[in-house]
């Protein structure tokens, strides 16, 4: 008898629903929100309104693509947090209402756990997945963490950012350059055309495995400001070099702490997850990093790097097998660590 889980993701500005049956992905539907582009960032109230408009058609399409009906579901997994409370409330309320109507359990999922476990999203029966333990470098707009993953239920944060995350550094520096939001993909594209050694930006000296990107951001801002004083069209002329140098610096910062963590834990595999793991420079750097150390590199499909319900569904599937369900009175939460 098969186990079919519906996953719902609504933590920020993507409404997503996915269906997993016996650990195999059957559908993964995502509706983005372009309304935020004109504001240079996500507007929480607009995000929650868009989720209300999108969630029913997105869930319906996920069920249709999976070839199942609501009555085939064994549980509904949903992102309970962290994220924007208004957005989370839409997904949480929908999941609970659907579960009540179908008389099936709900499963609450930590959004960050979903990113960490995204490598277990299988599209075929024979698809390879990581062996425990491994280190996950979780890098997104709101988080930069090094996590030791011993099992789907045993994760230890070795280090995290003390200020800005890597994704924030990309987006905020991109905004200084006049690039559209989100800036990360534009930096990635421009970096392929520039000289990564053209500019030197500040790197932090933080003890342990923790990250810091605020100094890099300030260094970038000062470099642009000082050059604009003598060359008004500096940004336009040097966009590619600025992007390449910024990307190289961020990668260097990420890998410096990752190398220390791998050496101390002696793990045989490194995985990356989160929105920044879609960056082509980061993906290539991780491959080289792992190849040099003769350890396994786990690079997610780009479809599973951004916020998506497939990662919620697989995390929910693990919890379903363990019998970990949530009560209907559990509210969403905005902040939490893995």
Coordinates of C-alpha atoms in Angstrom, one line a residue:
X1 CA 0.0 0.0 0.0
X2 CA 1.5 3.3 -1.1
X3 CA 2.1 6.4 1.1
X4 CA 1.2 9.7 -0.6
X5 CA 2.1 13.0 0.9
X6 CA 1.0 16.5 -0.3
X7 CA 3.6 19.2 0.5
X8 CA 2.7 22.9 0.8
X9 CA 5.3 25.7 0.8
X10 CA 4.4 29.4 1.5
X11 CA 7.2 30.8 3.6
X12 CA 8.0 33.8 1.5
X13 CA 7.0 34.8 -2.1
X14 CA 6.6 31.4 -3.8
X15 CA 3.4 29.4 -3.5
X16 CA 4.2 25.7 -4.1
X17 CA 2.6 22.3 -3.8
X18 CA 4.1 18.9 -4.5
X19 CA 3.1 15.3 -4.3
X20 CA 5.4 12.5 -3.2
X21 CA 4.4 8.8 -3.3
X22 CA 6.6 6.3 -1.5
X23 CA 9.4 8.7 -1.6
X24 CA 9.2 9.4 -5.4
X25 CA 8.3 12.9 -6.6
X26 CA 5.1 12.9 -8.7
X27 CA 4.7 16.7 -9.1
X28 CA 6.1 20.0 -8.0
X29 CA 4.2 23.2 -8.9
X30 CA 5.5 26.7 -8.1
X31 CA 3.8 30.1 -8.6
X32 CA 6.1 33.1 -8.2
X33 CA 5.1 36.7 -7.4
X34 CA 6.4 39.4 -9.8
X35 CA 4.6 42.1 -7.8
X36 CA 7.7 42.6 -5.6
X37 CA 10.1 43.5 -8.3
X38 CA 9.2 47.1 -8.4
X39 CA 9.9 47.5 -4.7
X40 CA 13.4 45.9 -4.8
X41 CA 12.4 43.2 -2.2
X42 CA 9.5 41.2 -0.8
X43 CA 6.6 43.2 0.6
X44 CA 5.0 40.9 3.3
X45 CA 1.4 42.0 2.9
X46 CA 1.5 41.7 -0.9
X47 CA 3.1 38.2 -0.5
X48 CA 0.3 36.9 1.7
X49 CA -2.4 38.2 -0.6
X50 CA -0.8 36.6 -3.6
X51 CA -0.6 33.3 -1.6
X52 CA -4.3 33.4 -1.0
X53 CA -4.9 33.8 -4.7
X54 CA -2.4 31.1 -5.8
X55 CA -2.7 28.3 -3.2
X56 CA -5.9 26.6 -4.4
X57 CA -5.0 26.5 -8.2
X58 CA -1.4 25.4 -7.3
X59 CA -2.6 22.5 -5.1
X60 CA -5.2 21.5 -7.7
X61 CA -2.5 21.5 -10.4
X62 CA -0.1 19.5 -8.3
X63 CA -2.7 16.8 -7.7
X64 CA -3.6 16.8 -11.4
X65 CA 0.0 16.4 -12.5
X66 CA 0.6 13.6 -10.0
X67 CA -2.4 11.7 -11.2
X68 CA -4.0 11.5 -7.8
X69 CA -7.1 12.9 -6.0
X70 CA -7.4 14.4 -2.6
X71 CA -8.8 11.2 -1.3
X72 CA -5.6 9.4 -2.2
X73 CA -3.5 11.5 0.3
X74 CA -2.3 10.0 3.5
X75 CA -1.1 13.3 5.0
X76 CA -0.6 17.0 4.3
X77 CA 2.9 18.4 5.1
X78 CA 3.3 22.2 5.3
X79 CA 6.0 24.7 6.0
X80 CA 5.4 25.9 9.6
X81 CA 8.4 28.2 9.7
X82 CA 10.6 30.1 9.5
X83 CA 9.4 32.7 7.1
X84 CA 7.0 35.6 6.8
X85 CA 4.1 35.1 9.2
X86 CA 1.4 36.3 6.9
X87 CA 2.6 34.0 4.1
X88 CA 3.0 31.0 6.5
X89 CA -0.4 31.5 7.9
X90 CA -2.0 31.0 4.4
X91 CA -0.2 27.7 3.8
X92 CA -0.7 26.5 7.4
X93 CA -4.4 27.3 7.4
X94 CA -5.0 25.7 4.0
X95 CA -3.1 22.5 5.0
X96 CA -5.1 22.2 8.3
X97 CA -8.4 22.8 6.6
X98 CA -7.7 20.3 3.9
X99 CA -6.5 17.7 6.5
X100 CA -9.7 18.2 8.6
X101 CA -11.9 17.7 5.5
X102 CA -10.0 14.5 4.5
X103 CA -9.6 13.3 8.0
X104 CA -5.9 12.8 7.6
X105 CA -2.9 14.0 9.7
X106 CA -0.9 17.1 9.2
X107 CA 2.9 17.3 9.4
X108 CA 4.7 20.5 10.2
X109 CA 8.1 21.0 8.4
X110 CA 10.9 23.3 9.2
X111 CA 11.7 25.2 6.0
X112 CA 15.4 24.9 6.6
X113 CA 15.2 21.2 7.2
X114 CA 13.5 21.0 3.8
X115 CA 16.5 22.6 2.1
X116 CA 18.9 20.3 3.9
X117 CA 16.9 17.2 2.8
X118 CA 16.3 18.4 -0.8
X119 CA 18.9 15.9 -1.9
X120 CA 16.6 13.1 -0.9
X121 CA 14.0 14.2 -3.5
X122 CA 13.9 11.2 -5.8
X123 CA 12.5 11.3 -9.3
X124 CA 13.3 7.7 -10.1
X125 CA 13.5 4.6 -7.9
X126 CA 17.2 4.0 -8.5
X127 CA 18.3 7.6 -7.9
X128 CA 21.3 7.9 -5.6
X129 CA 20.9 9.9 -2.3
X130 CA 23.4 10.9 0.3
X131 CA 24.7 8.7 3.1
X132 CA 24.9 10.0 6.6
X133 CA 26.7 11.8 8.0
X134 CA 27.4 14.7 5.7
X135 CA 27.8 18.4 5.9
X136 CA 25.3 20.7 4.3
X137 CA 26.2 24.3 3.4
X138 CA 22.9 26.0 3.6
X139 CA 23.1 29.3 1.7
X140 CA 20.2 31.6 0.9
X141 CA 18.9 35.1 1.2
X142 CA 18.3 34.7 4.9
X143 CA 20.6 32.0 6.1
X144 CA 24.3 31.0 5.8
X145 CA 24.9 27.9 7.9
X146 CA 27.2 24.9 8.1
X147 CA 25.1 21.9 9.3
X148 CA 26.3 18.5 10.3
X149 CA 23.5 16.1 9.2
X150 CA 23.6 12.8 11.0
X151 CA 20.0 11.8 10.0
X152 CA 16.8 13.4 8.9
X153 CA 16.1 14.1 12.5
X154 CA 19.6 14.8 13.8
X155 CA 21.1 18.1 12.5
X156 CA 23.7 20.2 14.3
X157 CA 24.5 23.7 13.3
X158 CA 28.3 24.1 13.4
X159 CA 28.3 27.7 12.2
X160 CA 25.9 30.4 11.0
X161 CA 26.0 34.0 9.9
X162 CA 26.3 36.7 12.7
X163 CA 24.8 39.4 10.4
X164 CA 24.0 39.3 6.7
X165 CA 23.6 36.0 4.8
X166 CA 25.4 35.3 1.5
X167 CA 22.2 35.9 -0.5
X168 CA 21.7 39.2 1.2
X169 CA 25.2 40.2 0.2
X170 CA 24.5 39.4 -3.4
X171 CA 21.2 41.2 -3.5
X172 CA 22.3 44.3 -1.6
X173 CA 25.4 44.7 -3.7
X174 CA 23.4 44.2 -6.9
X175 CA 21.1 47.0 -5.8
X176 CA 24.1 49.3 -5.5
X177 CA 24.9 48.4 -9.1
X178 CA 21.4 49.2 -10.2
X179 CA 20.5 45.6 -11.0
X180 CA 16.9 44.4 -10.7
X181 CA 15.6 42.3 -7.8
X182 CA 16.5 39.6 -7.0
X183 CA 20.1 40.6 -7.8
X184 CA 21.8 37.2 -7.3
X185 CA 21.0 35.7 -10.7
X186 CA 22.2 39.0 -12.4
X187 CA 25.5 38.9 -10.5
X188 CA 25.9 35.3 -11.5
X189 CA 25.3 36.1 -15.2
X190 CA 27.7 39.1 -15.2
X191 CA 30.4 37.3 -13.3
X192 CA 31.0 35.0 -16.3
X193 CA 32.0 38.1 -18.3
X194 CA 34.3 39.8 -15.8
X195 CA 37.7 39.6 -14.2
X196 CA 37.4 38.1 -10.7
X197 CA 40.7 39.6 -9.6
X198 CA 39.8 43.2 -10.7
X199 CA 38.8 44.3 -7.2
X200 CA 39.7 43.2 -3.7
X201 CA 37.0 43.3 -1.1
X202 CA 37.2 42.8 2.7
X203 CA 37.0 39.4 4.1
X204 CA 36.0 38.7 7.7
X205 CA 38.1 37.2 10.4
X206 CA 35.4 35.5 12.6
X207 CA 36.5 32.7 14.9
X208 CA 35.0 29.2 14.7
X209 CA 32.7 28.3 11.9
X210 CA 30.5 31.4 11.9
X211 CA 30.1 33.7 8.9
X212 CA 29.9 37.4 8.4
X213 CA 29.1 39.3 5.2
X214 CA 28.4 42.8 6.4
X215 CA 32.0 43.9 6.1
X216 CA 32.2 42.7 2.5
X217 CA 29.0 44.6 1.7
X218 CA 30.5 47.8 3.2
X219 CA 33.7 47.3 1.4
X220 CA 31.9 46.9 -1.9
X221 CA 29.8 50.0 -1.3
X222 CA 33.0 52.1 -0.5
X223 CA 34.7 50.8 -3.6
X224 CA 31.8 51.8 -5.8
X225 CA 31.4 55.2 -4.1
X226 CA 35.1 56.2 -4.3
X227 CA 35.3 55.2 -8.0
X228 CA 32.1 57.1 -8.9
X229 CA 33.7 60.3 -7.6
X230 CA 36.3 60.2 -10.3
X231 CA 34.4 58.2 -13.0
X232 CA 30.7 58.9 -13.1
X233 CA 30.0 55.9 -15.4
X234 CA 32.2 53.6 -13.4
X235 CA 29.4 51.1 -12.6
X236 CA 28.3 50.8 -16.2
X237 CA 31.9 50.3 -17.4
X238 CA 32.9 47.8 -14.7
X239 CA 29.7 45.9 -13.9
X240 CA 31.1 42.6 -15.0
X241 CA 34.4 43.0 -13.1
X242 CA 32.5 44.1 -10.0
X243 CA 30.2 41.1 -10.2
X244 CA 33.0 38.6 -10.8
X245 CA 35.1 40.0 -7.9
X246 CA 32.1 40.0 -5.6
X247 CA 31.1 36.4 -6.4
X248 CA 34.7 35.2 -6.0
X249 CA 35.0 36.9 -2.6
X250 CA 31.7 35.4 -1.3
X251 CA 32.8 32.0 -2.5
X252 CA 36.2 32.3 -0.8
X253 CA 34.4 33.2 2.5
X254 CA 32.0 30.3 2.2
X255 CA 34.8 27.8 1.4
X256 CA 37.2 29.0 4.1
X257 CA 34.8 27.9 6.9
X258 CA 33.6 24.9 5.1
X259 CA 37.2 23.6 4.8
X260 CA 37.6 23.9 8.5
X261 CA 34.4 22.1 9.2
X262 CA 35.2 19.2 6.8
X263 CA 38.6 18.8 8.4
X264 CA 37.2 18.7 11.9
X265 CA 34.3 16.4 11.3
X266 CA 36.1 14.2 8.8
X267 CA 32.9 13.7 6.7
X268 CA 33.0 12.1 3.3
X269 CA 30.4 14.2 1.6
X270 CA 29.3 17.9 1.3
X271 CA 25.9 19.0 0.1
X272 CA 24.7 22.5 -0.7
X273 CA 21.2 23.9 -0.4
X274 CA 19.2 27.1 -0.5
X275 CA 18.7 29.7 -3.2
X276 CA 22.4 30.6 -3.5
X277 CA 23.2 27.0 -4.3
X278 CA 21.8 27.8 -7.8
X279 CA 24.7 30.2 -8.4
X280 CA 27.0 28.7 -11.1
X281 CA 30.2 29.9 -9.5
X282 CA 29.2 28.3 -6.1
X283 CA 28.3 25.0 -7.8
X284 CA 31.6 24.8 -9.6
X285 CA 33.6 25.8 -6.6
X286 CA 31.9 23.1 -4.5
X287 CA 32.7 20.5 -7.1
X288 CA 36.4 21.5 -7.2
X289 CA 36.5 21.7 -3.4
X290 CA 35.2 18.2 -3.0
X291 CA 37.2 16.8 -5.8
X292 CA 40.4 18.1 -4.3
X293 CA 39.6 16.4 -1.0
X294 CA 38.3 13.2 -2.7
X295 CA 34.9 13.5 -1.0
X296 CA 31.4 13.4 -2.6
X297 CA 29.7 16.6 -3.7
X298 CA 25.9 16.8 -3.7
X299 CA 24.7 19.6 -5.9
X300 CA 20.9 19.9 -6.1
X301 CA 18.9 20.5 -9.3
X302 CA 18.2 24.2 -9.7
X303 CA 14.5 23.4 -9.4
X304 CA 15.1 22.3 -5.8
X305 CA 17.3 25.2 -4.7
X306 CA 14.7 27.9 -4.4
X307 CA 11.6 27.6 -2.2
X308 CA 9.6 24.6 -3.4
X309 CA 7.1 22.1 -1.9
X310 CA 9.1 19.0 -3.1
X311 CA 11.5 19.5 -0.2
X312 CA 8.6 20.0 2.2
X313 CA 7.0 16.8 1.0
X314 CA 10.1 14.7 1.3
X315 CA 10.8 16.1 4.8
X316 CA 7.2 15.3 5.6
X317 CA 7.5 11.8 4.2
X318 CA 10.4 11.1 6.6
X319 CA 8.3 12.3 9.5
X320 CA 5.3 10.3 8.4
X321 CA 7.4 7.1 8.4
X322 CA 8.4 8.0 12.0
X323 CA 4.8 8.8 13.0
X324 CA 5.6 12.4 13.8
X325 CA 2.4 14.4 13.2
X326 CA 1.4 17.9 14.5
X327 CA -1.7 19.0 16.3
X328 CA -4.1 21.5 14.7
X329 CA -3.4 24.1 17.3
X330 CA 0.3 24.6 16.3
X331 CA 0.8 28.1 14.9
X332 CA 3.4 29.2 12.3
X333 CA 6.6 30.8 13.5
X334 CA 8.9 33.4 11.9
X335 CA 12.3 32.6 13.3
X336 CA 14.1 29.4 14.4
X337 CA 17.4 27.6 13.9
X338 CA 17.7 24.2 12.4

